[in-house]
CSV table of C-alpha atoms and ligand atoms in Angstrom, one decimal:
chain,number,residue,atom,x,y,z
V,1392,MET,CA,-94.4,81.2,45.1
V,1393,ARG,CA,-92.8,84.5,46.1
V,1394,VAL,CA,-90.4,83.4,48.8
V,1395,ALA,CA,-88.2,86.1,50.3
V,1396,GLY,CA,-84.5,85.4,50.4
V,1397,THR,CA,-83.4,83.6,53.6
V,1398,SER,CA,-80.7,86.3,53.9
V,1399,ASP,CA,-83.4,88.9,54.2
V,1400,LEU,CA,-84.9,87.1,57.1
V,1401,GLU,CA,-81.5,86.4,58.7
V,1402,ALA,CA,-80.6,90.1,58.5
V,1403,LEU,CA,-83.9,91.0,60.0
V,1404,ALA,CA,-83.4,88.5,62.8
V,1405,ALA,CA,-80.1,90.1,63.6
V,1406,ARG,CA,-81.7,93.5,63.8
V,1407,ILE,CA,-84.6,92.2,66.0
V,1408,ALA,CA,-82.1,90.5,68.4
V,1409,ASP,CA,-80.3,93.8,68.9
V,1410,CYS,CA,-83.5,95.8,69.8
V,1411,THR,CA,-83.5,97.7,73.0
V,1412,ALA,CA,-86.5,100.0,72.4
V,1413,CYS,CA,-88.4,99.0,75.6
V,1414,PRO,CA,-86.3,99.6,78.8
V,1415,ARG,CA,-88.8,97.8,81.0
V,1416,LEU,CA,-88.6,94.7,78.8
V,1417,VAL,CA,-84.9,94.8,78.4
V,1418,ALA,CA,-84.8,94.6,82.2
V,1419,SER,CA,-87.3,91.9,82.4
V,1420,ARG,CA,-85.6,89.6,79.9
V,1421,HIS,CA,-82.4,89.8,82.0
V,1422,ALA,CA,-84.4,89.4,85.3
V,1423,ALA,CA,-86.0,86.2,84.0
V,1424,ALA,CA,-82.6,84.9,83.0
V,1425,GLU,CA,-81.4,85.4,86.6
V,1426,THR,CA,-84.2,83.3,88.0
V,1427,GLY,CA,-83.6,80.1,86.1
V,1428,PRO,CA,-80.6,77.8,85.5
V,1429,GLY,CA,-78.6,79.3,82.6
V,1430,PRO,CA,-77.6,80.0,80.0
V,1431,TYR,CA,-80.4,82.2,78.7
V,1432,TRP,CA,-80.6,84.0,75.4
V,1433,ALA,CA,-82.1,87.1,77.1
V,1434,ARG,CA,-82.4,89.1,73.9
V,1435,PRO,CA,-85.4,89.7,71.6
V,1436,VAL,CA,-86.6,86.6,69.9
V,1437,PRO,CA,-87.0,86.7,66.1
V,1438,GLY,CA,-89.6,84.6,64.3
V,1439,PHE,CA,-88.8,81.0,63.3
V,1440,GLY,CA,-89.9,78.8,60.5
V,1441,ASP,CA,-90.3,78.3,56.8
V,1442,PRO,CA,-89.5,81.4,54.6
V,1443,GLY,CA,-92.3,80.1,52.3
V,1444,ALA,CA,-94.8,80.0,55.1
V,1445,ARG,CA,-98.5,80.5,54.4
V,1446,VAL,CA,-99.6,80.2,58.0
V,1447,HIS,CA,-98.0,82.5,60.6
V,1448,VAL,CA,-98.6,81.5,64.2
V,1449,LEU,CA,-98.7,84.5,66.5
V,1450,GLY,CA,-98.3,84.5,70.3
V,1451,LEU,CA,-98.6,87.6,72.4
V,1452,ALA,CA,-95.1,87.8,73.9
V,1453,THR,CA,-92.0,85.7,74.3
V,1454,ALA,CA,-92.1,83.3,77.3
V,1455,PRO,CA,-89.6,84.2,80.0
V,1456,HIS,CA,-88.3,80.7,80.3
V,1457,GLY,CA,-89.2,79.5,76.8
V,1458,GLY,CA,-88.1,81.7,73.9
V,1459,ASN,CA,-86.2,84.0,76.3
V,1460,ARG,CA,-84.1,81.1,77.4
V,1461,THR,CA,-83.7,79.2,74.2
V,1462,GLY,CA,-83.6,82.1,71.7
V,1463,ARG,CA,-86.2,80.6,69.4
V,1464,ALA,CA,-89.9,81.3,69.3
V,1465,PHE,CA,-92.2,78.7,70.9
V,1466,THR,CA,-89.3,76.6,72.1
V,1467,GLY,CA,-88.4,75.0,75.4
V,1468,ASN,CA,-91.6,75.2,77.5
V,1469,PRO,CA,-94.9,73.2,77.7
V,1470,THR,CA,-96.8,75.6,75.4
V,1471,ALA,CA,-94.2,75.0,72.7
V,1472,ASP,CA,-94.6,71.2,73.1
V,1473,THR,CA,-98.4,71.4,72.7
V,1474,LEU,CA,-98.2,73.8,69.8
V,1475,VAL,CA,-95.5,72.0,67.9
V,1476,ALA,CA,-97.0,68.6,68.4
V,1477,ALA,CA,-100.2,70.0,66.8
V,1478,LEU,CA,-98.2,71.5,63.9
V,1479,HIS,CA,-96.5,68.1,63.5
V,1480,ARG,CA,-99.9,66.3,63.3
V,1481,ALA,CA,-100.9,68.9,60.6
V,1482,GLY,CA,-97.8,68.2,58.6
V,1483,LEU,CA,-96.3,71.6,59.3
V,1484,ALA,CA,-93.4,70.5,61.5
V,1485,ASP,CA,-91.0,67.6,61.0
V,1486,ARG,CA,-91.2,66.5,64.7
V,1487,PRO,CA,-93.6,66.8,67.6
V,1488,THR,CA,-91.2,68.6,69.9
V,1489,SER,CA,-89.5,72.0,70.2
V,1490,ARG,CA,-86.9,71.8,72.9
V,1491,HIS,CA,-83.9,74.0,72.0
V,1492,ALA,CA,-82.5,76.1,69.2
V,1493,GLY,CA,-80.2,73.3,68.0
V,1494,ASP,CA,-82.7,70.5,68.0
V,1495,GLY,CA,-83.1,70.5,64.2
V,1496,LEU,CA,-86.8,71.3,64.2
V,1497,ARG,CA,-87.9,72.4,60.7
V,1498,LEU,CA,-91.3,73.9,59.9
V,1499,GLN,CA,-92.9,73.4,56.5
V,1500,GLY,CA,-95.4,76.1,55.4
V,1501,ALA,CA,-95.5,77.7,58.9
V,1502,TRP,CA,-93.8,80.5,60.8
V,1503,MET,CA,-94.0,81.2,64.6
V,1504,ALA,CA,-93.4,84.5,66.3
V,1505,SER,CA,-94.7,86.7,69.1
V,1506,ALA,CA,-96.2,90.2,68.8
V,1507,VAL,CA,-93.9,91.3,71.6
V,1508,ARG,CA,-90.4,89.8,71.2
V,1509,CYS,CA,-89.3,90.2,74.8
V,1510,PRO,CA,-90.9,88.8,78.0
V,1511,PRO,CA,-93.1,91.3,79.8
V,1512,PRO,CA,-93.7,91.1,83.6
V,1513,ASP,CA,-96.8,89.0,84.2
V,1514,HIS,CA,-97.0,88.5,80.4
V,1515,ARG,CA,-98.7,91.9,80.1
V,1516,PRO,CA,-97.0,94.3,77.7
V,1517,THR,CA,-98.1,97.9,77.9
V,1518,ARG,CA,-99.8,99.5,74.9
V,1519,ALA,CA,-96.6,101.4,74.2
V,1520,GLU,CA,-94.5,98.2,74.2
V,1521,ARG,CA,-96.9,96.5,71.9
V,1522,ALA,CA,-96.8,99.5,69.6
V,1523,ALA,CA,-93.0,99.6,69.7
V,1524,CYS,CA,-92.7,95.9,68.7
V,1525,ALA,CA,-95.4,96.1,66.0
V,1526,GLY,CA,-92.9,97.3,63.5
V,1527,TRP,CA,-91.0,94.0,63.7
V,1528,LEU,CA,-94.1,92.1,62.8
V,1529,THR,CA,-94.6,94.3,59.8
V,1530,ALA,CA,-91.0,93.9,58.7
V,1531,GLU,CA,-91.1,90.1,59.2
V,1532,LEU,CA,-94.3,89.7,57.3
V,1533,ALA,CA,-92.9,91.9,54.5
V,1534,ALA,CA,-90.2,89.2,54.2
V,1535,LEU,CA,-92.8,86.4,54.3
V,1536,PRO,CA,-94.9,87.3,51.2
V,1537,ASP,CA,-96.8,84.1,51.1
V,1538,VAL,CA,-98.3,84.3,54.5
V,1539,ALA,CA,-102.1,84.4,54.1
V,1540,VAL,CA,-103.3,83.6,57.7
V,1541,LEU,CA,-102.2,84.9,61.0
V,1542,LEU,CA,-103.3,82.3,63.6
V,1543,CYS,CA,-103.5,84.3,66.9
V,1544,LEU,CA,-103.0,82.2,70.0
V,1545,GLY,CA,-105.1,83.7,72.8
V,1546,ARG,CA,-107.2,86.8,73.3
V,1547,LEU,CA,-104.3,89.1,73.9
V,1548,ALA,CA,-102.5,88.0,70.7
V,1549,TRP,CA,-105.7,88.5,68.8
V,1550,GLU,CA,-106.1,92.0,70.2
V,1551,ALA,CA,-102.4,92.8,69.4
V,1552,ALA,CA,-103.1,91.6,65.8
V,1553,CYS,CA,-106.3,93.7,65.5
V,1554,ASP,CA,-104.4,96.8,66.8
V,1555,TRP,CA,-101.5,96.1,64.4
V,1556,GLY,CA,-103.9,95.5,61.5
V,1557,GLY,CA,-105.9,98.7,62.2
V,1558,VAL,CA,-109.1,96.9,63.1
V,1559,ARG,CA,-111.4,99.4,64.7
V,1560,PRO,CA,-113.3,98.5,66.7
V,1561,ARG,CA,-111.4,95.3,67.4
V,1562,ALA,CA,-113.1,92.2,66.1
V,1563,ARG,CA,-114.5,90.1,68.9
V,1564,PHE,CA,-112.3,87.3,70.2
V,1565,ALA,CA,-113.6,83.7,70.3
V,1566,HIS,CA,-112.0,80.4,69.5
V,1567,GLY,CA,-112.3,80.1,65.7
V,1568,ALA,CA,-113.1,83.8,65.1
V,1569,GLU,CA,-112.0,85.2,61.8
V,1570,HIS,CA,-111.4,88.7,60.4
V,1571,VAL,CA,-109.9,89.7,57.1
V,1572,LEU,CA,-107.9,92.9,57.1
V,1573,THR,CA,-109.2,95.5,54.7
V,1574,GLY,CA,-106.3,97.9,55.3
V,1575,GLY,CA,-103.3,98.4,57.5
V,1576,PRO,CA,-99.9,96.9,56.8
V,1577,ARG,CA,-101.2,93.7,55.0
V,1578,PRO,CA,-104.7,94.1,53.4
V,1579,GLY,CA,-106.3,90.7,52.7
V,1580,LEU,CA,-104.5,88.9,55.6
V,1581,ARG,CA,-106.9,86.7,57.4
V,1582,LEU,CA,-106.8,86.7,61.2
V,1583,LEU,CA,-107.9,83.5,62.8
V,1584,ALA,CA,-108.2,83.1,66.6
V,1585,SER,CA,-107.5,80.2,68.8
V,1586,TYR,CA,-107.5,79.7,72.6
V,1587,HIS,CA,-103.9,79.8,73.8
V,1588,PRO,CA,-102.2,76.3,74.1
V,1589,SER,CA,-101.1,77.0,77.6
V,1590,PRO,CA,-100.9,74.3,80.2
V,1591,GLN,CA,-103.8,76.0,82.0
V,1592,ASN,CA,-106.0,75.8,79.0
V,1593,THR,CA,-105.0,72.3,78.0
V,1594,ARG,CA,-105.2,70.8,81.5
V,1595,SER,CA,-108.7,72.3,82.0
V,1596,ARG,CA,-109.6,71.1,78.4
V,1597,ARG,CA,-110.7,74.6,77.5
V,1598,LEU,CA,-108.5,73.8,74.5
V,1599,THR,CA,-108.4,70.1,73.5
V,1600,PRO,CA,-105.9,68.6,71.0
V,1601,GLY,CA,-108.9,68.1,68.7
V,1602,MET,CA,-109.8,71.8,68.9
V,1603,LEU,CA,-106.3,72.9,68.2
V,1604,ASP,CA,-106.0,70.4,65.3
V,1605,ALA,CA,-109.2,71.8,63.8
V,1606,VAL,CA,-108.3,75.4,64.0
V,1607,ILE,CA,-104.8,74.7,62.5
V,1608,ALA,CA,-106.5,72.7,59.7
V,1609,ARG,CA,-108.8,75.8,59.1
V,1610,ALA,CA,-105.7,78.0,58.9
V,1611,VAL,CA,-104.0,75.7,56.4
V,1612,ALA,CA,-107.1,75.4,54.3
V,1613,ALA,CA,-107.7,79.2,54.3
V,1614,ALA,CA,-104.1,79.8,53.4
V,1615,SER,CA,-104.0,77.4,50.6
V,1616,PRO,CA,-103.3,78.9,47.2
V,1617,ASP,CA,-105.7,76.3,45.6
V,1618,PRO,CA,-109.4,77.2,45.4
N,2064,SF4,S1,-90.4,94.2,73.0
N,2064,SF4,FE1,-89.9,94.5,70.8
N,2064,SF4,S2,-89.6,96.7,70.5
N,2064,SF4,FE2,-89.5,96.2,72.7
N,2064,SF4,S3,-87.2,95.9,73.1
N,2064,SF4,FE3,-88.2,93.9,72.7
N,2064,SF4,S4,-87.9,93.6,70.5
N,2064,SF4,FE4,-87.6,95.8,70.9
């Protein structure tokens, strides 16, 4: 196992949290903080998880009242509860909830982050904002050398991953779609798509717990170092 030093990831997290590259998103992370009961983190949200992760769970953008409030990826909103409960069922999380940054949650073999680390208005980052933040994904993955699968939550996260990975034309999105990068920042990395575990998708049963469990199981199997 080639696990990067935790200090590398901590130093990177500090650099990410200080980023002000996107003026519109700097404004929106503070605007979101003013609409909810405080306190809010209101800074870019670094990834979170196990430095030895083999599966990286990628969302499109930080949630305004989830990660932007709590300062931890996929924490403190209904999407986080759905995702982390599934990671727990898969043995990748030590508990089924992700409530706040001090709740003691530990991931085993998994990492969670968003392609865009600040909350864009209407959850729609611009192409330039996605491009600006792509460097943080590259840097974080460089510090996570064992990651073999990028599990992309939702079509927009999938498209962000395709663009980041230099996939031209973009591979078609579908729940369960796969594409292995042949170039870009991480050749050999496998992209795997899932419907987003949003309340809208889970309430409508577009994404059932069984479907989420199955796609996470596929990610774990594909990322396994054992043949
Ligand atoms: S979205 Fe990314 S690049 Fe833009 S300010 Fe936030 S952390 Fe920086």
